[in-house]
Structures are given as structure tokens and as C-alpha cells.
XYZ file of C-alpha atoms in Angstrom:
341
model
C -149.755 -92.369 -32.918
C -146.070 -92.241 -32.032
C -143.343 -94.781 -32.856
C -140.680 -96.274 -30.558
C -142.022 -94.233 -27.635
C -140.394 -94.162 -24.190
C -142.611 -95.449 -21.364
C -140.297 -94.395 -18.530
C -142.557 -91.589 -17.263
C -145.636 -93.797 -17.565
C -144.631 -96.453 -15.040
C -144.003 -95.743 -11.359
C -140.958 -97.998 -11.277
C -139.340 -95.523 -13.687
C -138.159 -98.331 -15.946
C -136.842 -97.371 -19.366
C -138.811 -99.358 -21.952
C -140.159 -98.443 -25.361
C -143.452 -99.142 -27.094
C -143.458 -99.933 -30.797
C -146.449 -97.629 -31.064
C -148.014 -95.334 -28.453
C -151.091 -93.077 -28.210
C -153.458 -91.662 -25.567
C -157.253 -91.590 -25.585
C -159.696 -89.434 -23.639
C -162.981 -90.980 -24.811
C -164.418 -94.247 -26.063
C -164.678 -92.682 -29.523
C -160.934 -91.904 -29.541
C -160.177 -95.453 -28.394
C -162.251 -96.846 -31.284
C -160.390 -94.707 -33.838
C -157.042 -96.011 -32.540
C -157.967 -99.717 -32.800
C -157.759 -101.432 -36.152
C -159.535 -104.855 -36.179
C -157.024 -106.380 -38.588
C -153.942 -105.265 -36.659
C -151.506 -108.072 -35.794
C -149.846 -106.015 -33.043
C -150.626 -106.898 -29.405
C -152.322 -104.073 -27.488
C -151.650 -102.936 -23.933
C -154.020 -100.554 -22.142
C -152.031 -98.441 -19.708
C -153.547 -96.609 -16.752
C -151.503 -94.970 -14.007
C -148.613 -97.384 -14.529
C -148.484 -98.132 -10.786
C -148.986 -101.889 -10.984
C -146.724 -102.821 -13.883
C -143.121 -103.856 -14.374
C -141.607 -103.686 -17.865
C -138.832 -106.262 -18.323
C -138.379 -105.485 -22.016
C -139.590 -103.175 -24.736
C -143.220 -103.700 -25.723
C -143.420 -104.830 -29.341
C -146.939 -103.660 -29.843
C -149.415 -100.819 -29.346
C -149.621 -99.108 -25.924
C -152.751 -97.017 -25.411
C -152.828 -94.796 -22.327
C -156.292 -94.376 -20.824
C -156.967 -90.729 -19.988
C -160.795 -90.824 -19.838
C -161.758 -88.356 -17.129
C -164.898 -87.046 -15.486
C -166.790 -87.573 -12.200
C -170.561 -87.341 -11.960
C -173.407 -88.283 -9.638
C -175.753 -90.543 -11.575
C -178.378 -91.277 -8.922
C -179.065 -91.431 -5.186
C -181.491 -92.792 -2.647
C -181.976 -92.301 1.080
C -178.838 -94.236 2.020
C -176.527 -94.243 -0.982
C -175.163 -92.072 -3.766
C -174.037 -93.584 -7.075
C -170.952 -91.953 -8.600
C -169.542 -92.539 -12.085
C -165.838 -91.899 -12.650
C -163.805 -92.043 -15.831
C -161.194 -94.817 -15.792
C -158.391 -92.305 -16.383
C -159.113 -90.329 -13.220
C -156.381 -90.440 -10.581
C -157.570 -92.747 -7.776
C -156.429 -90.659 -4.819
C -157.914 -87.499 -6.320
C -161.215 -89.350 -6.690
C -161.042 -90.447 -3.036
C -160.512 -86.846 -1.942
C -163.438 -85.718 -4.118
C -165.699 -88.214 -2.376
C -164.509 -87.131 1.077
C -165.124 -83.475 0.257
C -168.701 -84.378 -0.710
C -169.290 -86.638 2.340
C -169.562 -89.798 0.229
C -168.322 -92.583 2.520
C -166.796 -95.977 1.832
C -163.396 -95.464 0.216
C -161.618 -93.270 2.801
C -159.548 -96.309 3.928
C -158.236 -96.554 0.341
C -156.570 -93.124 0.398
C -153.186 -92.607 -1.276
C -153.248 -95.864 -3.233
C -151.362 -95.058 -6.477
C -152.966 -95.567 -9.874
C -156.155 -94.676 -11.686
C -159.854 -95.447 -11.234
C -159.839 -98.084 -13.990
C -157.417 -100.281 -12.062
C -159.555 -100.339 -8.908
C -161.968 -103.085 -10.025
C -159.355 -104.860 -12.124
C -157.213 -105.422 -9.032
C -160.066 -105.303 -6.500
C -157.731 -102.907 -4.659
C -157.883 -102.982 -0.905
C -156.330 -101.609 2.249
C -157.066 -101.329 5.966
C -160.049 -103.641 5.949
C -161.797 -102.292 2.804
C -161.884 -103.617 -0.746
C -163.394 -102.167 -3.921
C -165.976 -104.958 -4.047
C -167.517 -103.391 -0.897
C -168.483 -100.202 -2.790
C -168.526 -101.347 -6.410
C -171.766 -101.112 -8.414
C -170.916 -101.612 -12.119
C -168.499 -100.643 -14.869
C -168.304 -100.259 -18.615
C -165.491 -101.745 -20.652
C -164.691 -101.819 -24.353
C -163.914 -105.203 -25.900
C -160.761 -104.627 -27.938
C -161.430 -107.319 -30.586
C -165.234 -107.429 -30.763
C -165.321 -103.609 -30.563
C -168.405 -103.406 -28.353
C -169.037 -101.631 -25.051
C -169.999 -104.099 -22.299
C -171.541 -103.454 -18.883
C -170.282 -105.543 -15.967
C -172.139 -105.961 -12.658
C -170.493 -106.840 -9.378
C -171.313 -110.514 -9.968
C -169.862 -110.378 -13.497
C -166.533 -109.167 -12.133
C -166.075 -112.257 -9.911
C -164.036 -110.374 -7.324
C -161.531 -112.228 -5.185
C -158.502 -111.219 -3.141
C -156.741 -108.741 -5.478
C -158.523 -110.556 -8.310
C -161.241 -110.090 -10.916
C -162.169 -111.517 -14.298
C -159.998 -108.823 -15.867
C -156.866 -110.414 -14.423
C -157.889 -113.923 -15.378
C -160.233 -115.059 -18.179
C -160.614 -111.569 -19.676
C -156.963 -110.521 -19.270
C -156.014 -108.102 -22.078
C -159.499 -108.421 -23.656
C -161.026 -105.167 -22.398
C -160.282 -101.513 -21.766
C -162.255 -100.343 -18.721
C -163.738 -96.971 -19.590
C -165.755 -95.951 -16.493
C -166.626 -97.272 -13.034
C -169.776 -96.735 -10.946
C -169.496 -96.819 -7.161
C -172.205 -97.056 -4.508
C -171.090 -94.819 -1.658
C -172.812 -94.275 1.645
C -174.486 -91.122 2.978
C -174.320 -92.681 6.462
C -170.675 -93.622 7.112
C -169.686 -96.800 8.899
C -166.215 -96.089 10.226
C -163.670 -98.870 9.808
C -160.779 -98.202 12.212
C -160.007 -101.694 13.562
C -157.524 -102.739 10.899
C -153.839 -102.015 11.201
C -152.727 -98.928 13.076
C -155.605 -96.574 12.147
C -156.944 -96.358 15.718
C -153.495 -95.618 17.153
C -152.811 -93.000 14.470
C -156.112 -91.264 15.169
C -155.136 -91.072 18.851
C -151.749 -89.582 17.928
C -153.548 -87.045 15.772
C -155.742 -86.098 18.731
C -158.976 -86.738 16.822
C -161.936 -86.186 19.095
C -164.755 -86.573 16.549
C -164.438 -89.410 14.022
C -165.053 -88.554 10.367
C -164.212 -90.009 6.979
C -161.679 -87.185 6.508
C -159.981 -88.049 9.818
C -159.706 -91.695 8.751
C -158.344 -90.661 5.330
C -155.759 -88.377 7.003
C -154.693 -91.196 9.326
C -154.314 -93.638 6.432
C -152.299 -91.081 4.448
C -149.942 -90.505 7.425
C -149.435 -94.260 7.947
C -148.753 -94.911 4.257
C -146.347 -91.986 3.982
C -144.442 -93.166 7.054
C -143.611 -96.557 5.639
C -144.073 -96.507 1.849
C -141.717 -94.684 -0.524
C -143.053 -91.977 -2.803
C -142.708 -93.232 -6.442
C -141.729 -89.696 -7.442
C -138.611 -90.079 -5.281
C -137.885 -93.848 -5.448
C -139.301 -95.979 -8.238
C -141.771 -98.578 -6.924
C -145.246 -100.020 -7.451
C -146.346 -100.285 -3.830
C -146.937 -103.786 -2.536
C -145.177 -106.128 -4.947
C -146.617 -109.354 -3.517
C -150.046 -110.472 -2.361
C -150.492 -111.691 1.205
C -150.508 -115.502 0.784
C -153.480 -117.597 1.849
C -152.752 -120.954 3.484
C -154.719 -123.694 5.174
C -155.169 -123.508 8.923
C -153.293 -126.838 9.147
C -150.243 -125.272 7.475
C -150.521 -122.195 9.689
C -150.541 -124.377 12.829
C -147.369 -126.141 11.646
C -145.689 -122.777 11.092
C -146.847 -121.546 14.521
C -144.964 -124.422 16.187
C -141.717 -122.993 14.798
C -142.701 -119.315 14.617
C -145.222 -118.608 17.423
C -145.460 -114.909 16.577
C -146.258 -115.319 12.884
C -148.910 -112.718 11.930
C -152.114 -114.177 10.447
C -155.665 -113.131 9.689
C -158.890 -115.083 9.168
C -160.143 -115.275 5.608
C -163.813 -114.371 5.293
C -164.079 -113.886 1.516
C -166.696 -116.389 0.376
C -164.999 -116.748 -2.987
C -161.998 -118.282 -1.220
C -163.903 -120.688 0.995
C -163.112 -124.339 0.299
C -163.461 -127.582 2.201
C -160.929 -126.480 4.774
C -160.420 -123.287 6.777
C -158.022 -120.649 5.474
C -155.751 -118.001 6.938
C -153.951 -115.070 5.366
C -150.298 -114.466 6.217
C -148.383 -111.184 6.087
C -146.094 -111.379 3.051
C -143.945 -108.510 4.343
C -143.234 -110.398 7.591
C -142.290 -113.565 5.703
C -139.931 -111.625 3.386
C -138.378 -109.776 6.325
C -137.741 -113.069 8.159
C -135.802 -114.271 5.124
C -133.448 -111.269 5.482
C -134.505 -109.266 2.443
C -135.644 -106.012 4.139
C -133.226 -103.246 3.118
C -131.400 -105.508 0.639
C -129.919 -103.804 -2.369
C -128.071 -105.112 -5.425
C -127.092 -102.373 -7.823
C -130.177 -100.152 -8.104
C -132.703 -102.950 -7.445
C -133.701 -103.420 -3.827
C -136.172 -104.259 -1.104
C -137.304 -101.174 0.762
C -135.736 -100.524 4.165
C -139.065 -99.711 5.881
C -141.421 -102.157 4.160
C -140.176 -105.491 2.850
C -143.290 -105.865 0.683
C -142.075 -103.065 -1.575
C -139.421 -103.606 -4.259
C -137.740 -100.447 -5.451
C -135.684 -98.969 -8.274
C -133.050 -96.668 -6.767
C -132.314 -95.138 -10.144
C -131.239 -97.193 -13.080
C -132.331 -100.756 -12.365
C -133.760 -102.680 -15.268
C -137.157 -104.304 -15.046
C -135.488 -107.696 -15.432
C -133.206 -107.008 -12.440
C -136.245 -106.244 -10.262
C -138.048 -109.297 -11.619
C -135.006 -111.488 -10.853
C -134.944 -110.112 -7.292
C -138.624 -110.976 -6.885
C -137.885 -114.540 -8.064
C -135.153 -114.895 -5.433
C -137.506 -113.631 -2.719
C -140.261 -116.039 -3.813
C -137.857 -118.973 -3.709
C -136.457 -118.081 -0.296
C -139.924 -117.760 1.276
C -140.893 -121.102 -0.294
C -137.751 -122.730 1.110
C -138.127 -121.310 4.614
C -141.892 -121.409 5.150
C -143.288 -123.714 2.440
C -145.423 -120.767 1.290
C -145.738 -119.675 -2.343
C -145.782 -115.913 -2.789
C -147.699 -114.473 -5.727
C -146.866 -111.152 -7.376
C -149.438 -108.383 -7.263
C -147.563 -106.439 -9.936
C -148.111 -107.351 -13.611
C -144.901 -108.386 -15.387
C -144.703 -107.259 -19.030
């Protein structure tokens, strides 16, 4: 256990913030020894630090999850079930699956962060979400001090949502995740520019590695590397609006990008459409904006960046201004994907 510990290297924004107490754990047993039931300090479980923005020092205990390990737990004719420690790097895990011909997460290549965040956020990209390959997980209840198993239904996945971001927020530390991956790949190339990128690459025979390579090239072409410019990837969720509201917007902005919503958890009494948050932000003039060291990336308006010495509060203030301007111009409320601490 360390006191007044800098968290700058543990968050991809590169924000200087300190934890009152800090420690790492590589097993459930180590986690248990670090938790004291009578402690009055708040506890924050930290993974890859790629979806978090510190706006102040954390006056509590920060525990960094470094539980590793990848193992095959079972298989049948069509699927293989893989267990991964929550502290495993997500992209490394994706590459491991590709090397072993386990299909289903190749579209999620190069997403920053660790395995434990994948169900928490229900991460998604290029037409695939974690809920599509998720089987179960284990998580340790920080107060009750028991290990709990969660099924897919228990997680209540939604668009970038799960019970761990809502009713169980800050209650659990996810320790491992089980995925159901396919032995017989179903290639998903229709979303975004994957098909065009595969053509540019001259791919003649489709494979999960080719799709992964295409996704990596696309992401690298428009998203900044956190090692070079501090960022947390997409800062905002793509907003979901009623079809009625979309049709009103289309009268004024005929080219507004939109997508049908098929997630059953989001179905209500009216039809819904998803808008492109990056397009909305760009139309409000924010793309490439910079104030001090806080800015909106020049190639992707959805990404807020720290050019060096911005404070978390400065980036948070910029996000507030963007949210307000999109609300004023389009009548659409943006929601942050990044957790503000």
C-alpha cells in the first residue's frame, strides 16, 4: 500500500492526479487482503485507465486490477469458451484469439483498456458488441466480500451499458470474463469502412486476421495513440433519438448520418435511430479546437485530447461546452462514455 500516489501513468489522458492510497492486485486473494470491511475510505478499482478522467485527486483507495491469465475452459462443435483475467490487455487478448482461430472479436481490435472493462462498458465497434460473444463473468463484491457469477442476462447489457455502470456501480471488482467464441467465423464487414479498407489492402481471401488488420489500420488512421497524445478514445456515446426527432432534423440537415436501432433493450413504444455524435460535434465547429492543452482532435471530433498539461477539469469543462452546443443546435443530449472521477 502506497500513500499519496501519482496516477498519471495509469490513465490514458495522462492527467496528474493522486490517490490517497494505492496498491495493485494480481489475484482475488490479494484483493481480499487489501480490503478492510470497516474502512471508511471510498474504493476505486482501476483497469487500463482508458475510460476515465480524473478531475481531482482521489481521496480514497485506488486498487489496480492486474489479474492475468487466458485459458480454454470448454468447447463444443461450434464454439470455444475462453476465460481471461480482468487485468489482461484487451487488444493482446484479441490477438491471442485470432492466432488461435477463435472468431467473434476481431472487429474489436485495438480498443484500449483491459478485459475487465469489456462487459462493464459493453464495448463495441464496427457492428460488434461484447454482448454478442459474452458468456459469463466473476466479480468480487467489495463490501459483502463474496465472489459472484454473472450470466449474460444478469449483466443487462445495453448500448455501452451494463449493471456495473448503473445499479452496481462501484460495488464490484470484475476478476475474470468468459467468452463464447466461434470455430466457424461469420465475417462482419458491412459496418463503416472495413470493406473498402480490405479492398485497399488487396485481400483476396477473407479471414478474421484480415478483418482485424483492416480495423487496426482504420483506427490508426483517425484515432490518436494515447502514448503520443493523451486521450480516452471516443469521449461521447452516439445519441439515440426518436424517428420523429430524426425526421425533423433531416428537414434542416438532409445528410445527417443515422442508423437503425435494433437492440431490444432500447425498444420502446416508438421507433429509434442512432445519430453519429462525431458528426454533430463537427457541425458545431469543435473539430480541431484547442484551448491551452485541452482540445478536440483534428481527425475525429468524438475524441477529446490532452496535448500535454491539461487538467482533467479543463477537459471536463470542454466536454460540457460541447454538450451544450449540440443541445442548442440539434436538440440532442450527448452523454459521456468516459467516467468522470
